[in-house]
mmCIF file of C-alpha atoms and ligand atoms in Angstrom:
data_model
loop_
_atom_site.group_PDB
_atom_site.id
_atom_site.type_symbol
_atom_site.label_atom_id
_atom_site.label_comp_id
_atom_site.label_asym_id
_atom_site.label_seq_id
_atom_site.Cartn_x
_atom_site.Cartn_y
_atom_site.Cartn_z
ATOM 1 C CA MET A 1 52.321 18.730 -151.512
ATOM 2 C CA ASN A 2 50.050 21.780 -150.948
ATOM 3 C CA ILE A 3 47.746 22.247 -153.836
ATOM 4 C CA LEU A 4 45.680 25.104 -154.662
ATOM 5 C CA VAL A 5 42.554 23.742 -156.588
ATOM 6 C CA THR A 6 40.536 26.158 -158.360
ATOM 7 C CA GLY A 7 36.930 25.167 -159.219
ATOM 8 C CA GLY A 8 37.325 22.386 -156.447
ATOM 9 C CA ALA A 9 33.715 22.527 -155.292
ATOM 10 C CA GLY A 10 32.474 21.403 -158.695
ATOM 11 C CA TYR A 11 32.125 17.971 -160.421
ATOM 12 C CA ILE A 12 35.687 17.054 -161.284
ATOM 13 C CA GLY A 13 37.214 19.179 -158.738
ATOM 14 C CA SER A 14 35.468 17.758 -155.730
ATOM 15 C CA HIS A 15 36.548 14.143 -156.778
ATOM 16 C CA THR A 16 40.082 15.296 -157.283
ATOM 17 C CA VAL A 17 40.105 17.078 -153.996
ATOM 18 C CA LEU A 18 39.020 13.679 -152.321
ATOM 19 C CA GLU A 19 41.765 11.661 -154.133
ATOM 20 C CA LEU A 20 44.516 14.351 -153.255
ATOM 21 C CA LEU A 21 43.375 14.192 -149.580
ATOM 22 C CA THR A 22 43.464 10.487 -149.392
ATOM 23 C CA SER A 23 46.902 10.537 -150.967
ATOM 24 C CA GLY A 24 48.325 12.608 -148.516
ATOM 25 C CA HIS A 25 48.763 16.292 -149.861
ATOM 26 C CA ASN A 26 47.029 19.608 -148.407
ATOM 27 C CA VAL A 27 44.358 21.055 -150.213
ATOM 28 C CA VAL A 28 43.120 24.847 -150.744
ATOM 29 C CA VAL A 29 40.228 25.211 -152.722
ATOM 30 C CA LEU A 30 39.084 28.722 -154.562
ATOM 31 C CA ASP A 31 35.550 28.489 -156.213
ATOM 32 C CA ASN A 32 33.215 31.434 -156.568
ATOM 33 C CA LEU A 33 30.381 28.465 -156.513
ATOM 34 C CA CYS A 34 28.676 29.878 -159.644
ATOM 35 C CA ASN A 35 27.982 26.249 -160.674
ATOM 36 C CA ALA A 36 28.669 24.339 -157.468
ATOM 37 C CA SER A 37 27.759 23.871 -153.826
ATOM 38 C CA ALA A 38 30.161 24.243 -150.820
ATOM 39 C CA GLU A 39 28.099 21.015 -149.458
ATOM 40 C CA SER A 40 30.371 18.811 -151.901
ATOM 41 C CA LEU A 41 33.428 19.751 -149.875
ATOM 42 C CA LYS A 42 31.533 19.296 -146.669
ATOM 43 C CA ARG A 43 30.890 15.843 -147.945
ATOM 44 C CA VAL A 44 34.563 15.323 -149.218
ATOM 45 C CA GLU A 45 35.671 16.333 -145.561
ATOM 46 C CA GLN A 46 33.483 13.824 -144.021
ATOM 47 C CA LEU A 47 34.546 11.302 -146.349
ATOM 48 C CA THR A 48 38.072 11.751 -145.682
ATOM 49 C CA GLY A 49 38.301 13.009 -142.235
ATOM 50 C CA LYS A 50 40.629 15.647 -143.356
ATOM 51 C CA ALA A 51 39.929 19.631 -143.670
ATOM 52 C CA VAL A 52 39.952 21.619 -146.914
ATOM 53 C CA THR A 53 40.653 25.372 -146.673
ATOM 54 C CA PHE A 54 37.941 27.201 -148.658
ATOM 55 C CA TYR A 55 37.765 30.675 -150.277
ATOM 56 C CA LYS A 56 34.837 31.792 -152.025
ATOM 57 C CA ALA A 57 36.064 34.134 -154.683
ATOM 58 C CA ASP A 58 36.130 34.767 -158.497
ATOM 59 C CA ILE A 59 39.201 33.585 -160.407
ATOM 60 C CA ARG A 60 39.613 36.763 -162.008
ATOM 61 C CA ASP A 61 39.911 38.567 -158.651
ATOM 62 C CA ARG A 62 43.802 39.094 -158.402
ATOM 63 C CA ALA A 63 43.494 40.670 -155.001
ATOM 64 C CA ALA A 64 41.750 37.324 -153.595
ATOM 65 C CA LEU A 65 44.381 35.019 -155.772
ATOM 66 C CA ASP A 66 47.270 37.295 -154.057
ATOM 67 C CA LYS A 67 45.801 36.638 -150.500
ATOM 68 C CA VAL A 68 45.636 32.751 -151.003
ATOM 69 C CA PHE A 69 49.508 32.648 -152.331
ATOM 70 C CA LYS A 70 50.451 34.804 -149.259
ATOM 71 C CA SER A 71 48.583 32.900 -146.743
ATOM 72 C CA HIS A 72 49.539 29.386 -148.066
ATOM 73 C CA ARG A 73 52.881 27.880 -149.222
ATOM 74 C CA ILE A 74 51.176 26.587 -152.383
ATOM 75 C CA ASP A 75 53.623 24.044 -154.307
ATOM 76 C CA ALA A 76 51.060 23.480 -157.446
ATOM 77 C CA VAL A 77 47.788 24.594 -158.824
ATOM 78 C CA ILE A 78 45.177 22.402 -160.704
ATOM 79 C CA HIS A 79 42.932 24.615 -162.483
ATOM 80 C CA PHE A 80 39.320 23.524 -163.153
ATOM 81 C CA ALA A 81 37.674 27.062 -162.597
ATOM 82 C CA GLY A 82 35.707 27.845 -165.477
ATOM 83 C CA LEU A 83 32.334 27.651 -167.551
ATOM 84 C CA LYS A 84 31.580 24.349 -169.543
ATOM 85 C CA ALA A 85 28.271 24.475 -171.408
ATOM 86 C CA VAL A 86 29.241 24.207 -175.126
ATOM 87 C CA GLY A 87 25.470 25.889 -175.891
ATOM 88 C CA GLU A 88 25.645 28.751 -173.410
ATOM 89 C CA SER A 89 29.262 29.591 -174.840
ATOM 90 C CA VAL A 90 27.739 30.275 -178.381
ATOM 91 C CA ALA A 91 25.117 32.737 -176.996
ATOM 92 C CA LYS A 92 27.442 34.434 -174.191
ATOM 93 C CA PRO A 93 30.956 34.180 -175.783
ATOM 94 C CA LEU A 94 32.538 37.306 -173.709
ATOM 95 C CA ASP A 95 31.391 35.244 -170.632
ATOM 96 C CA TYR A 96 33.607 32.335 -171.906
ATOM 97 C CA TYR A 97 36.461 34.235 -173.014
ATOM 98 C CA SER A 98 36.345 36.197 -169.683
ATOM 99 C CA VAL A 99 36.148 33.479 -167.216
ATOM 100 C CA ASN A 100 38.052 30.966 -168.850
ATOM 101 C CA VAL A 101 40.556 32.664 -170.862
ATOM 102 C CA GLY A 102 40.927 35.713 -168.755
ATOM 103 C CA GLY A 103 40.755 33.927 -165.573
ATOM 104 C CA SER A 104 43.579 31.809 -166.521
ATOM 105 C CA VAL A 105 45.827 34.891 -167.244
ATOM 106 C CA VAL A 106 45.002 36.343 -164.059
ATOM 107 C CA LEU A 107 45.686 33.197 -162.276
ATOM 108 C CA ALA A 108 49.062 32.631 -164.051
ATOM 109 C CA GLN A 109 49.934 36.149 -163.175
ATOM 110 C CA ALA A 110 49.338 35.311 -159.691
ATOM 111 C CA MET A 111 51.281 32.348 -159.567
ATOM 112 C CA ALA A 112 54.309 34.151 -161.146
ATOM 113 C CA GLN A 113 54.232 36.757 -158.634
ATOM 114 C CA ALA A 114 54.147 34.193 -155.862
ATOM 115 C CA GLY A 115 56.921 32.128 -157.345
ATOM 116 C CA VAL A 116 54.483 29.198 -158.243
ATOM 117 C CA THR A 117 55.202 27.376 -161.517
ATOM 118 C CA LYS A 118 53.467 24.183 -161.427
ATOM 119 C CA LEU A 119 50.182 24.186 -163.038
ATOM 120 C CA ILE A 120 47.944 21.310 -164.039
ATOM 121 C CA PHE A 121 45.128 22.683 -166.336
ATOM 122 C CA SER A 122 41.527 20.940 -167.432
ATOM 123 C CA SER A 123 41.532 20.651 -171.079
ATOM 124 C CA SER A 124 39.282 18.666 -173.459
ATOM 125 C CA ALA A 125 39.202 16.244 -176.312
ATOM 126 C CA THR A 126 37.338 19.321 -177.944
ATOM 127 C CA VAL A 127 40.678 20.687 -178.928
ATOM 128 C CA TYR A 128 41.264 18.159 -181.381
ATOM 129 C CA GLY A 129 38.528 19.727 -183.428
ATOM 130 C CA GLU A 130 36.122 18.607 -186.187
ATOM 131 C CA ASP A 131 38.556 16.676 -188.653
ATOM 132 C CA ALA A 132 40.889 14.785 -186.381
ATOM 133 C CA PRO A 133 41.186 10.972 -187.187
ATOM 134 C CA VAL A 134 40.482 8.438 -184.145
ATOM 135 C CA PRO A 135 41.752 7.565 -181.960
ATOM 136 C CA TYR A 136 43.030 11.322 -180.697
ATOM 137 C CA LYS A 137 46.693 11.120 -179.962
ATOM 138 C CA GLU A 138 48.615 13.899 -178.272
ATOM 139 C CA THR A 139 50.981 14.346 -180.771
ATOM 140 C CA MET A 140 48.230 15.487 -183.237
ATOM 141 C CA PRO A 141 47.905 19.394 -183.858
ATOM 142 C CA ARG A 142 45.052 21.108 -182.315
ATOM 143 C CA GLY A 143 42.051 21.194 -184.856
ATOM 144 C CA LYS A 144 39.329 23.939 -185.606
ATOM 145 C CA THR A 145 36.916 24.252 -182.799
ATOM 146 C CA SER A 146 33.356 24.808 -183.434
ATOM 147 C CA ASN A 147 32.220 26.875 -180.385
ATOM 148 C CA PRO A 148 33.598 29.546 -178.108
ATOM 149 C CA TYR A 149 33.969 27.036 -174.997
ATOM 150 C CA GLY A 150 36.202 24.666 -177.427
ATOM 151 C CA THR A 151 38.119 27.668 -178.778
ATOM 152 C CA SER A 152 38.633 29.064 -174.934
ATOM 153 C CA LYS A 153 40.357 25.525 -173.995
ATOM 154 C CA ALA A 154 42.515 25.886 -177.116
ATOM 155 C CA MET A 155 43.546 29.574 -176.532
ATOM 156 C CA ILE A 156 44.436 28.698 -172.603
ATOM 157 C CA GLU A 157 46.634 25.709 -173.993
ATOM 158 C CA GLN A 158 48.362 28.143 -176.316
ATOM 159 C CA ILE A 159 48.906 30.841 -173.526
ATOM 160 C CA LEU A 160 50.099 28.216 -171.111
ATOM 161 C CA THR A 161 52.320 26.683 -173.358
ATOM 162 C CA ASP A 162 53.959 30.090 -174.244
ATOM 163 C CA ILE A 163 54.493 30.745 -170.542
ATOM 164 C CA SER A 164 56.354 27.617 -170.059
ATOM 165 C CA ILE A 165 58.539 28.275 -173.151
ATOM 166 C CA ALA A 166 59.245 31.892 -172.058
ATOM 167 C CA ASP A 167 60.251 30.652 -168.493
ATOM 168 C CA PRO A 168 62.014 27.152 -168.148
ATOM 169 C CA GLN A 169 61.110 26.931 -164.288
ATOM 170 C CA TRP A 170 57.244 26.708 -165.281
ATOM 171 C CA SER A 171 55.725 23.195 -165.736
ATOM 172 C CA VAL A 172 52.449 23.049 -167.643
ATOM 173 C CA VAL A 173 50.637 19.735 -167.761
ATOM 174 C CA LEU A 174 47.464 19.878 -170.088
ATOM 175 C CA LEU A 175 44.919 17.262 -169.331
ATOM 176 C CA ARG A 176 42.503 16.537 -172.150
ATOM 177 C CA TYR A 177 39.510 14.808 -170.613
ATOM 178 C CA PHE A 178 37.420 12.668 -172.826
ATOM 179 C CA ASN A 179 33.575 12.072 -171.424
ATOM 180 C CA PRO A 180 33.903 12.388 -167.543
ATOM 181 C CA VAL A 181 30.739 10.424 -166.038
ATOM 182 C CA GLY A 182 29.936 8.444 -162.789
ATOM 183 C CA ALA A 183 30.347 9.359 -159.147
ATOM 184 C CA HIS A 184 32.191 8.611 -155.999
ATOM 185 C CA PRO A 185 31.287 5.127 -154.792
ATOM 186 C CA SER A 186 30.239 6.310 -151.520
ATOM 187 C CA GLY A 187 27.111 7.866 -153.333
ATOM 188 C CA GLN A 188 27.964 11.155 -151.452
ATOM 189 C CA ILE A 189 29.547 13.310 -154.237
ATOM 190 C CA GLY A 190 28.586 13.376 -157.691
ATOM 191 C CA GLU A 191 27.433 15.474 -160.917
ATOM 192 C CA ASP A 192 24.914 18.241 -160.052
ATOM 193 C CA PRO A 193 23.801 19.876 -163.018
ATOM 194 C CA GLN A 194 21.876 23.160 -163.073
ATOM 195 C CA GLY A 195 18.577 23.061 -165.034
ATOM 196 C CA ILE A 196 18.123 20.560 -167.764
ATOM 197 C CA PRO A 197 21.211 18.576 -168.531
ATOM 198 C CA ASN A 198 22.959 18.809 -171.753
ATOM 199 C CA ASN A 199 25.137 15.856 -171.207
ATOM 200 C CA LEU A 200 23.846 12.218 -171.576
ATOM 201 C CA MET A 201 24.790 10.529 -168.503
ATOM 202 C CA PRO A 202 23.222 13.133 -166.002
ATOM 203 C CA PHE A 203 19.990 13.268 -168.262
ATOM 204 C CA ILE A 204 19.650 9.489 -168.244
ATOM 205 C CA ALA A 205 19.935 9.441 -164.285
ATOM 206 C CA GLN A 206 17.457 12.235 -164.200
ATOM 207 C CA VAL A 207 15.100 10.327 -166.472
ATOM 208 C CA ALA A 208 15.894 6.935 -164.170
ATOM 209 C CA VAL A 209 14.770 8.998 -160.977
ATOM 210 C CA GLY A 210 11.592 10.571 -162.389
ATOM 211 C CA ARG A 211 12.662 14.071 -162.998
ATOM 212 C CA ARG A 212 12.454 13.788 -166.658
ATOM 213 C CA GLU A 213 10.007 11.891 -168.872
ATOM 214 C CA CYS A 214 12.212 10.645 -171.809
ATOM 215 C CA LEU A 215 15.440 10.789 -173.102
ATOM 216 C CA SER A 216 16.176 11.828 -176.595
ATOM 217 C CA ILE A 217 18.850 10.328 -178.677
ATOM 218 C CA PHE A 218 20.349 12.884 -180.842
ATOM 219 C CA GLY A 219 20.332 10.852 -184.128
ATOM 220 C CA ASP A 220 20.578 7.087 -184.901
ATOM 221 C CA ASP A 221 21.838 7.648 -188.716
ATOM 222 C CA TYR A 222 25.445 7.930 -187.707
ATOM 223 C CA ASP A 223 28.084 5.758 -189.639
ATOM 224 C CA THR A 224 28.763 3.642 -186.608
ATOM 225 C CA GLU A 225 27.921 0.303 -185.586
ATOM 226 C CA ASP A 226 24.226 0.988 -184.328
ATOM 227 C CA GLY A 227 23.885 4.517 -185.787
ATOM 228 C CA THR A 228 24.308 6.532 -182.507
ATOM 229 C CA CYS A 229 27.298 8.364 -181.698
ATOM 230 C CA GLU A 230 30.407 6.868 -180.029
ATOM 231 C CA ARG A 231 32.223 8.787 -177.122
ATOM 232 C CA ASP A 232 35.007 7.636 -174.676
ATOM 233 C CA TYR A 233 33.067 7.677 -171.217
ATOM 234 C CA VAL A 234 35.735 8.004 -168.604
ATOM 235 C CA HIS A 235 34.767 7.321 -164.648
ATOM 236 C CA VAL A 236 35.389 10.563 -162.659
ATOM 237 C CA VAL A 237 37.066 8.845 -159.920
ATOM 238 C CA ASP A 238 39.787 7.428 -162.394
ATOM 239 C CA LEU A 239 39.931 11.038 -163.868
ATOM 240 C CA ALA A 240 40.338 12.316 -160.250
ATOM 241 C CA LYS A 241 43.184 9.760 -159.870
ATOM 242 C CA GLY A 242 44.876 10.996 -163.015
ATOM 243 C CA HIS A 243 45.304 14.463 -161.649
ATOM 244 C CA VAL A 244 47.316 13.072 -158.522
ATOM 245 C CA SER A 245 49.261 11.056 -161.273
ATOM 246 C CA ALA A 246 49.928 14.046 -163.151
ATOM 247 C CA LEU A 247 51.641 15.762 -160.116
ATOM 248 C CA GLN A 248 54.612 13.900 -160.875
ATOM 249 C CA ALA A 249 54.770 15.535 -164.398
ATOM 250 C CA THR A 250 55.112 19.061 -162.884
ATOM 251 C CA GLU A 251 58.667 17.879 -161.728
ATOM 252 C CA ARG A 252 59.818 18.405 -165.313
ATOM 253 C CA SER A 253 59.847 21.927 -166.950
ATOM 254 C CA GLY A 254 58.070 22.600 -170.409
ATOM 255 C CA THR A 255 54.422 21.542 -171.263
ATOM 256 C CA HIS A 256 53.099 18.041 -170.908
ATOM 257 C CA ILE A 257 49.791 16.777 -172.849
ATOM 258 C CA TYR A 258 48.199 13.864 -171.719
ATOM 259 C CA ASN A 259 44.848 12.552 -172.994
ATOM 260 C CA LEU A 260 42.718 11.051 -170.030
ATOM 261 C CA GLY A 261 40.361 8.503 -171.324
ATOM 262 C CA THR A 262 39.575 4.626 -171.396
ATOM 263 C CA GLY A 263 40.655 4.218 -175.116
ATOM 264 C CA THR A 264 37.138 2.759 -176.073
ATOM 265 C CA GLY A 265 34.473 4.158 -177.637
ATOM 266 C CA THR A 266 30.782 3.492 -176.064
ATOM 267 C CA SER A 267 27.446 4.344 -178.546
ATOM 268 C CA VAL A 268 24.720 6.394 -176.891
ATOM 269 C CA LYS A 269 22.424 3.163 -177.223
ATOM 270 C CA GLN A 270 24.889 0.996 -175.584
ATOM 271 C CA MET A 271 24.938 3.558 -172.599
ATOM 272 C CA VAL A 272 21.243 3.325 -172.188
ATOM 273 C CA GLU A 273 21.392 -0.599 -172.306
ATOM 274 C CA ALA A 274 24.070 -0.650 -169.638
ATOM 275 C CA PHE A 275 22.022 1.589 -167.422
ATOM 276 C CA GLU A 276 19.251 -0.324 -167.611
ATOM 277 C CA ARG A 277 21.300 -3.825 -167.187
ATOM 278 C CA VAL A 278 22.978 -2.413 -163.987
ATOM 279 C CA THR A 279 20.081 -0.623 -162.409
ATOM 280 C CA GLY A 280 16.782 -2.481 -163.522
ATOM 281 C CA VAL A 281 15.363 0.723 -164.534
ATOM 282 C CA THR A 282 13.820 1.032 -167.928
ATOM 283 C CA ILE A 283 14.870 4.219 -169.729
ATOM 284 C CA PRO A 284 12.232 5.524 -171.919
ATOM 285 C CA TYR A 285 13.737 7.089 -175.236
ATOM 286 C CA GLN A 286 12.907 8.643 -178.652
ATOM 287 C CA ILE A 287 14.957 9.051 -181.384
ATOM 288 C CA ALA A 288 15.409 12.937 -182.162
ATOM 289 C CA PRO A 289 17.247 14.910 -184.805
ATOM 290 C CA ARG A 290 21.080 14.935 -184.759
ATOM 291 C CA ARG A 291 22.491 17.637 -182.206
ATOM 292 C CA ALA A 292 24.538 20.443 -184.027
ATOM 293 C CA GLY A 293 27.962 20.112 -183.734
ATOM 294 C CA ASP A 294 28.092 16.535 -182.469
ATOM 295 C CA LEU A 295 31.019 14.277 -184.021
ATOM 296 C CA PRO A 296 30.053 10.683 -184.876
ATOM 297 C CA ALA A 297 32.632 8.972 -182.793
ATOM 298 C CA PHE A 298 35.969 9.848 -181.118
ATOM 299 C CA TRP A 299 38.150 8.188 -178.539
ATOM 300 C CA ALA A 300 41.405 8.287 -176.881
ATOM 301 C CA ASP A 301 44.708 6.874 -177.208
ATOM 302 C CA ALA A 302 45.257 7.214 -173.570
ATOM 303 C CA SER A 303 48.764 5.164 -173.839
ATOM 304 C CA LYS A 304 50.947 8.453 -173.055
ATOM 305 C CA ALA A 305 49.476 8.660 -169.599
ATOM 306 C CA GLY A 306 50.186 4.884 -169.188
ATOM 307 C CA LYS A 307 53.521 5.026 -170.243
ATOM 308 C CA GLU A 308 54.737 8.319 -168.519
ATOM 309 C CA LEU A 309 52.360 8.806 -165.350
ATOM 310 C CA GLY A 310 51.413 4.912 -164.935
ATOM 311 C CA TRP A 311 47.624 5.805 -165.092
ATOM 312 C CA CYS A 312 45.188 4.248 -166.790
ATOM 313 C CA ALA A 313 41.509 4.097 -166.284
ATOM 314 C CA GLU A 314 40.553 1.028 -164.235
ATOM 315 C CA LEU A 315 36.608 1.343 -163.962
ATOM 316 C CA GLY A 316 34.305 0.347 -166.628
ATOM 317 C CA ILE A 317 30.865 1.171 -167.979
ATOM 318 C CA GLU A 318 29.075 -0.801 -165.190
ATOM 319 C CA ASP A 319 30.814 0.925 -162.591
ATOM 320 C CA MET A 320 30.016 4.105 -164.356
ATOM 321 C CA MET A 321 26.256 3.523 -164.378
ATOM 322 C CA ARG A 322 26.340 2.014 -160.604
ATOM 323 C CA ASP A 323 28.023 4.685 -159.153
ATOM 324 C CA THR A 324 25.903 7.191 -161.017
ATOM 325 C CA TRP A 325 22.543 5.821 -160.096
ATOM 326 C CA ARG A 326 23.774 5.439 -156.309
ATOM 327 C CA TRP A 327 24.601 8.880 -156.170
ATOM 328 C CA GLN A 328 20.944 9.974 -158.194
ATOM 329 C CA GLN A 329 19.208 7.772 -155.811
ATOM 330 C CA ASN A 330 20.858 9.051 -152.501
ATOM 331 C CA ASN A 331 20.560 12.410 -153.980
ATOM 332 C CA PRO A 332 17.705 12.943 -156.185
ATOM 333 C CA THR A 333 17.871 16.672 -156.619
ATOM 334 C CA GLY A 334 21.592 17.021 -156.050
ATOM 335 C CA TYR A 335 23.173 19.171 -153.152
ATOM 336 C CA SER A 336 19.671 21.225 -153.485
ATOM 337 C CA ARG A 337 21.440 24.353 -153.425
HETATM 338 P P1 LIG B 1 31.848 22.434 -162.889
HETATM 339 O O1 LIG B 1 31.053 23.308 -163.426
HETATM 340 O O2 LIG B 1 31.365 21.357 -161.910
HETATM 341 O O3 LIG B 1 33.258 22.777 -162.120
HETATM 342 C C1 LIG B 1 33.661 24.076 -162.580
HETATM 343 C C2 LIG B 1 33.749 24.842 -161.102
HETATM 344 O O4 LIG B 1 34.334 26.135 -161.561
HETATM 345 C C3 LIG B 1 32.543 25.209 -160.507
HETATM 346 O O5 LIG B 1 32.779 24.525 -159.133
HETATM 347 C C4 LIG B 1 32.235 26.663 -160.577
HETATM 348 O O6 LIG B 1 31.376 27.057 -159.510
HETATM 349 C C5 LIG B 1 33.701 27.143 -160.677
HETATM 350 N N1 LIG B 1 33.695 28.456 -161.566
HETATM 351 C C6 LIG B 1 33.215 28.622 -162.311
HETATM 352 N N2 LIG B 1 33.517 29.962 -162.635
HETATM 353 C C7 LIG B 1 34.285 30.559 -161.763
HETATM 354 C C8 LIG B 1 34.834 31.851 -161.462
HETATM 355 N N3 LIG B 1 34.743 32.893 -162.350
HETATM 356 N N4 LIG B 1 35.789 31.831 -160.513
HETATM 357 C C9 LIG B 1 35.764 30.881 -159.777
HETATM 358 N N5 LIG B 1 35.385 29.577 -159.940
HETATM 359 C C10 LIG B 1 34.510 29.348 -160.854
HETATM 360 O O7 LIG B 1 32.504 21.411 -164.166
HETATM 361 P P2 LIG B 1 33.337 20.148 -164.163
HETATM 362 O O8 LIG B 1 32.618 19.075 -164.967
HETATM 363 O O9 LIG B 1 33.883 19.816 -162.852
HETATM 364 O O10 LIG B 1 34.579 20.668 -165.112
HETATM 365 C C11 LIG B 1 35.713 21.070 -164.515
HETATM 366 C C12 LIG B 1 36.758 21.613 -165.337
HETATM 367 O O11 LIG B 1 37.065 20.670 -166.389
HETATM 368 C C13 LIG B 1 36.150 22.776 -166.246
HETATM 369 O O12 LIG B 1 37.355 23.460 -166.568
HETATM 370 C C14 LIG B 1 35.703 22.041 -167.524
HETATM 371 O O13 LIG B 1 35.643 22.945 -168.706
HETATM 372 C C15 LIG B 1 36.749 20.894 -167.615
HETATM 373 N N6 LIG B 1 36.177 19.778 -168.756
HETATM 374 C C16 LIG B 1 34.872 19.262 -168.146
HETATM 375 C C17 LIG B 1 34.589 18.158 -168.962
HETATM 376 C C18 LIG B 1 33.306 17.444 -168.482
HETATM 377 O O14 LIG B 1 32.711 16.972 -169.572
HETATM 378 N N7 LIG B 1 32.796 17.820 -167.177
HETATM 379 C C19 LIG B 1 35.295 17.818 -170.068
HETATM 380 C C20 LIG B 1 36.418 18.280 -170.445
HETATM 381 C C21 LIG B 1 36.805 19.413 -169.508
HETATM 382 C C1 LIG B 2 29.911 17.740 -174.999
HETATM 383 C C2 LIG B 2 30.370 18.960 -175.553
HETATM 384 C C3 LIG B 2 32.061 18.881 -175.147
HETATM 385 C C4 LIG B 2 32.122 19.068 -173.717
HETATM 386 C C5 LIG B 2 31.518 17.654 -173.398
HETATM 387 C C6 LIG B 2 31.809 17.742 -171.733
HETATM 388 C C7 LIG B 2 29.024 19.380 -177.506
HETATM 389 C C8 LIG B 2 28.675 19.140 -179.020
HETATM 390 N N1 LIG B 2 30.167 18.786 -176.901
HETATM 391 O O1 LIG B 2 30.511 16.540 -175.304
HETATM 392 O O2 LIG B 2 32.599 20.263 -176.268
HETATM 393 O O3 LIG B 2 33.630 18.889 -173.709
HETATM 394 O O4 LIG B 2 30.054 17.636 -173.352
HETATM 395 O O5 LIG B 2 31.102 18.806 -171.111
HETATM 396 O O6 LIG B 2 28.164 19.793 -176.716
HETATM 397 N N2 LIG B 2 22.943 12.733 -176.423
HETATM 398 C C9 LIG B 2 21.931 12.496 -176.692
HETATM 399 N N3 LIG B 2 20.810 12.675 -175.813
HETATM 400 C C10 LIG B 2 20.889 13.822 -174.566
HETATM 401 C C11 LIG B 2 22.372 14.289 -174.411
HETATM 402 C C12 LIG B 2 23.548 13.934 -175.222
HETATM 403 O O7 LIG B 2 21.550 11.299 -177.562
HETATM 404 O O8 LIG B 2 20.099 14.270 -173.851
HETATM 405 C C13 LIG B 2 24.316 12.057 -177.160
HETATM 406 C C14 LIG B 2 24.982 13.162 -177.699
HETATM 407 O O9 LIG B 2 24.369 13.360 -179.095
HETATM 408 C C15 LIG B 2 26.441 12.716 -177.986
HETATM 409 C C16 LIG B 2 26.403 11.602 -176.428
HETATM 410 O O10 LIG B 2 25.175 11.570 -176.235
HETATM 411 O O11 LIG B 2 26.520 11.837 -179.053
HETATM 412 C C17 LIG B 2 27.278 12.329 -175.686
HETATM 413 O O12 LIG B 2 26.830 13.637 -175.419
HETATM 414 P P1 LIG B 2 27.269 14.481 -174.062
HETATM 415 O O13 LIG B 2 27.373 13.747 -172.701
HETATM 416 O O14 LIG B 2 26.703 15.728 -174.613
HETATM 417 O O15 LIG B 2 28.731 14.840 -174.582
HETATM 418 P P2 LIG B 2 29.587 15.337 -175.979
HETATM 419 O O16 LIG B 2 28.844 15.771 -176.933
HETATM 420 O O17 LIG B 2 30.562 14.253 -176.468
#
């Protein structure tokens, strides 16, 4: 298939472009590089020996999208482009609604005009909200989101669902990611956060490589086995393969929702211990106050993706640690953009 990947230069996007190319698909990427480097795509081309057509453009730029759809016979779109920092979304809600929600609307309009009606969207476990029982299942309703980032994902899910109800030609696949971590086993592409990482795995990796002194563990008094929060960490290569598998769901009209997770929770302390065990590097840490908005523990029921897409996560916590470390050691300052 010919696939347009928005946000394809980013962390999950670049890994997905690689898996699409190795599965025989042709890929066009549109990304404004506000949180990525074009170097990621160069490395994907080196790793696969295949070319990627790249457009540097904003997802809200309708003329740029129209040009892409006129220049290529696109069969399906995988839509990653968006802003993703929870704290920043509280400070700058308009940016998040403009890029995430507004950008998705402009994309869908351009698709409709071009007659492209297959769309896979990057959603998040955050749409289950604050009060959902674990494990999260796709049959549960969306819950109360606690920040504009999460609300933007819930709004986009609703907008895309409404489009598929209004026009049965559309097929919308909503992929709800749990906690993506890790890097490609080549060590050539990986996560390259700007500034101080908000997320656990890149923070651990930067402490290990000497860019940060000490990890703060946000709370050890939760009602969990060791008192630290538990999450469902999923290897980014598994996640990327999940998108290739999800293309088969675009053959069926309507909206299809899948959790992409492993089905297992791992605590913050267990993550630190696993990193130390796999790499032999000690991670100094201190216990800090709880972070506002954190939930104690959640993980996926990932059985629907197994049954309907034949997808399940194959890589474990130790693979995630090994591959993160290889990427971080090979690229101590990321892509150095
Ligand atoms: P990322 O920031 O690495 O990738 C997003 C990409 O979109 C970047 O390359 C960025 O340059 C691009 N982009 C941003 N705004 C744009 C705009 N206005 N026009 C064009 N391109 C734009 O993030 P990621 O971790 O790869 O996440 C990809 C998607 O998955 C996002 O939609 C994110 O919300 C979603 N998601 C991520 C996680 C996670 O933990 N990483 C979890 C759940 C959902
Ligand atoms: C966060 C976002 C979520 C988003 C996801 C992916 C919040 C509240 N949630 O998820 O909406 O979809 O990232 O981008 O921001 N931790 C530490 N020390 C650190 C960093 C994290 O102890 O320096 C802990 C956190 O308290 C949490 C766990 O590690 O318990 C995982 O944190 P993180 O990687 O930020 O992911 P989430 O909070 O699950």
